[in-house]
Short mmCIF file of C-alpha atoms in Angstrom, two decimals:
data_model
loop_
_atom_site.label_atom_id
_atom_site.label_comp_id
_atom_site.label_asym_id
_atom_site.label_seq_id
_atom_site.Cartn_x
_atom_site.Cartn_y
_atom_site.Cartn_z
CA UNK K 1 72.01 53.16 106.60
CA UNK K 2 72.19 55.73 103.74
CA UNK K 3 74.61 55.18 100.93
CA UNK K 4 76.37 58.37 101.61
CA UNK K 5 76.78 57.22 105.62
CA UNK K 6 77.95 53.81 104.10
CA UNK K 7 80.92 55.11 101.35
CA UNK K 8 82.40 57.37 103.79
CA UNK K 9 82.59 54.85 106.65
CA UNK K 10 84.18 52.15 103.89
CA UNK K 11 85.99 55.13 102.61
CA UNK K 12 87.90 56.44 105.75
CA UNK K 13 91.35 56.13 106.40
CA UNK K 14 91.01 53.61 110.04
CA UNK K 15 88.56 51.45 108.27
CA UNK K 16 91.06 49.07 107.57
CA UNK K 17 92.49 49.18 110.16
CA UNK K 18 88.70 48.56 112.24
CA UNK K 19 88.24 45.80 110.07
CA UNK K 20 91.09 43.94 110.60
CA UNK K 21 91.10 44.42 114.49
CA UNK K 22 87.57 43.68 114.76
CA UNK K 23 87.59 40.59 112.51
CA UNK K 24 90.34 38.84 115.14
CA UNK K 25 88.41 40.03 117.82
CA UNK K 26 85.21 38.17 115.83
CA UNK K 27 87.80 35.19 115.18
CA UNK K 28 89.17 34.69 118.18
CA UNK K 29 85.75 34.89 120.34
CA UNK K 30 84.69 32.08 117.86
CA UNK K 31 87.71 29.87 118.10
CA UNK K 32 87.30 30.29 122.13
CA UNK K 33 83.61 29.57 122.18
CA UNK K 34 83.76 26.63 119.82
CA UNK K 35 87.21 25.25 120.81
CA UNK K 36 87.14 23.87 117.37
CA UNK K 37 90.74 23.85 115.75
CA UNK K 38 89.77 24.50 112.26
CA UNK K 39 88.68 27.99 113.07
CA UNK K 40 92.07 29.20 114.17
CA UNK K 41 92.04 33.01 114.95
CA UNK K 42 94.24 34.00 111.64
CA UNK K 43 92.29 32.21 109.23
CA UNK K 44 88.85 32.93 110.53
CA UNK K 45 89.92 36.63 110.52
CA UNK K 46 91.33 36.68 107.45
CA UNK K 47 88.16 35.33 105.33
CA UNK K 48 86.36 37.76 107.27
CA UNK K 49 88.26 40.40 106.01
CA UNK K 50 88.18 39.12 102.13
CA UNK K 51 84.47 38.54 102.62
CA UNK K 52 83.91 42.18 103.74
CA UNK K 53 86.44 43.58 101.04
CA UNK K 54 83.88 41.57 98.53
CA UNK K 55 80.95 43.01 99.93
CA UNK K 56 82.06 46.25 100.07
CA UNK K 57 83.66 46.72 97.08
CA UNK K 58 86.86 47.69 98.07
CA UNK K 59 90.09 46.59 96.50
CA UNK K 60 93.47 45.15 97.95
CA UNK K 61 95.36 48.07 96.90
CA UNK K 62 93.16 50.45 99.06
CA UNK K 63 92.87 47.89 102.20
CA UNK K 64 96.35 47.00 102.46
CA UNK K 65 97.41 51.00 102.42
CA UNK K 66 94.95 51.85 104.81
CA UNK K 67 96.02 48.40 107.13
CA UNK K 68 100.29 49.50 106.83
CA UNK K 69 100.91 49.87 109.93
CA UNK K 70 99.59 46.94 111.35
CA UNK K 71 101.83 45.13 108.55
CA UNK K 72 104.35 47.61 110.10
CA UNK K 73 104.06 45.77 113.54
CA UNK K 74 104.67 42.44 112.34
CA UNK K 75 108.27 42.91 112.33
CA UNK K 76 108.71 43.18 115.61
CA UNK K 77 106.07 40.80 116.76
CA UNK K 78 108.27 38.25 115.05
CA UNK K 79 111.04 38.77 116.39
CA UNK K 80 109.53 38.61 119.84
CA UNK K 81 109.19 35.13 118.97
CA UNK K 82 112.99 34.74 119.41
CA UNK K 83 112.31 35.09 123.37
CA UNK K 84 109.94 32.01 123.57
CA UNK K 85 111.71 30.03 121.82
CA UNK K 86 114.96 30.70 123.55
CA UNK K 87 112.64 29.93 126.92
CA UNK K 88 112.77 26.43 125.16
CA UNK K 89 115.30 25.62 123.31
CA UNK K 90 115.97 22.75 124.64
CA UNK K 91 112.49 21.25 123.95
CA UNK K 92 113.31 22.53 121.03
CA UNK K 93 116.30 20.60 120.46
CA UNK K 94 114.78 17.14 121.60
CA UNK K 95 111.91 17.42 118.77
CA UNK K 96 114.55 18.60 116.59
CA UNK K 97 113.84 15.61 113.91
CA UNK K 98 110.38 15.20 114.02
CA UNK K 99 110.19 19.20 113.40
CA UNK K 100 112.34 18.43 110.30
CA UNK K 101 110.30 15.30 109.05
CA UNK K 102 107.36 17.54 109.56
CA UNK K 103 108.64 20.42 107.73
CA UNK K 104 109.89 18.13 104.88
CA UNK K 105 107.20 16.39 104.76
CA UNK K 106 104.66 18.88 104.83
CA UNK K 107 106.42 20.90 101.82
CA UNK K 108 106.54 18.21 99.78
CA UNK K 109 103.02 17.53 100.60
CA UNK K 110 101.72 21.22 99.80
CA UNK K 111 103.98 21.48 96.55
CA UNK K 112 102.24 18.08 95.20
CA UNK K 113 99.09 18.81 95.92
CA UNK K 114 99.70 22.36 94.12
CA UNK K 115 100.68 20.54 90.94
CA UNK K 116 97.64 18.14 91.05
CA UNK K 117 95.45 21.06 91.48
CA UNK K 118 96.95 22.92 88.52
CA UNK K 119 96.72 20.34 86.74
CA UNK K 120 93.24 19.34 87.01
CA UNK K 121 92.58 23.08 86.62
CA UNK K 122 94.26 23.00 83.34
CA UNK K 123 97.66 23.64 83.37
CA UNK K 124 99.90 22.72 81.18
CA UNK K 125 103.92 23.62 83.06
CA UNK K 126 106.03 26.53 82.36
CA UNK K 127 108.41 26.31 79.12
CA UNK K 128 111.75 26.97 80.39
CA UNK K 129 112.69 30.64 78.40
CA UNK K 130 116.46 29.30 77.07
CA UNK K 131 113.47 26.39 75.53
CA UNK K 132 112.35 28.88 72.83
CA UNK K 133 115.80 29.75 71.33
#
């Protein structure tokens, strides 16, 4: 493909867009053929999306303009959550505590293991600013 074919197809304004739709559409065909749990739809997609923004050489800035109205949808793809889990709400409310261990549990979890990887990266902590004075 000729470089001029290949900066105006990274360069149009619904290639973004493409990208995004056709990496879930990758993902999910791979999560459904495999059956593997690890290579959940979202997370597949999304490191196909970095991975072509890499190869590309196209920034953040430009993708996530270009991909605003699919950010736009999200809103209201969240809230149609609310009607599933009304459906079972009272599921809901027998798992109540072990959803709250888990939650608990789990934030803990990722905040510890953030420190322990900062600081066997190097870090040192944040100095509180009224410190200084």
């Amino acid at each position: 493909m000729s470089r001029v074919v290949w900066l105006s197809l990274i360069n149009h304004p619904l290639f973004p867009i493409a990208l995004t739709l056709a990496a879930f559409q990758v993902a999910g065909w791979l999560y459904r053929r495999s059956g593997l749990l690890v290579l959940q739809p979202v997370l597949v997609s999304m490191l196909l999306v970095v991975g072509t923004l890499l190869l590309c050489w196209v920034d953040y800035g430009t993708y996530r303009a270009g991909a605003e109205p699919i950010a736009l949808l999200l809103g209201p793809a969240t809230v149609a959550l609310a009607v599933p889990l009304q459906h079972n709400i009272r599921r809901i409310r027998q798992l109540c505590w072990p959803i709250m261990i888990t939650l608990w549990v789990g934030g803990a979890l990722s905040m510890g293991h953030t420190m322990a990887i900062g600081l066997l990266l190097g870090w040192a902590g944040v100095e509180h600013p009224a410190a200084r004075a």
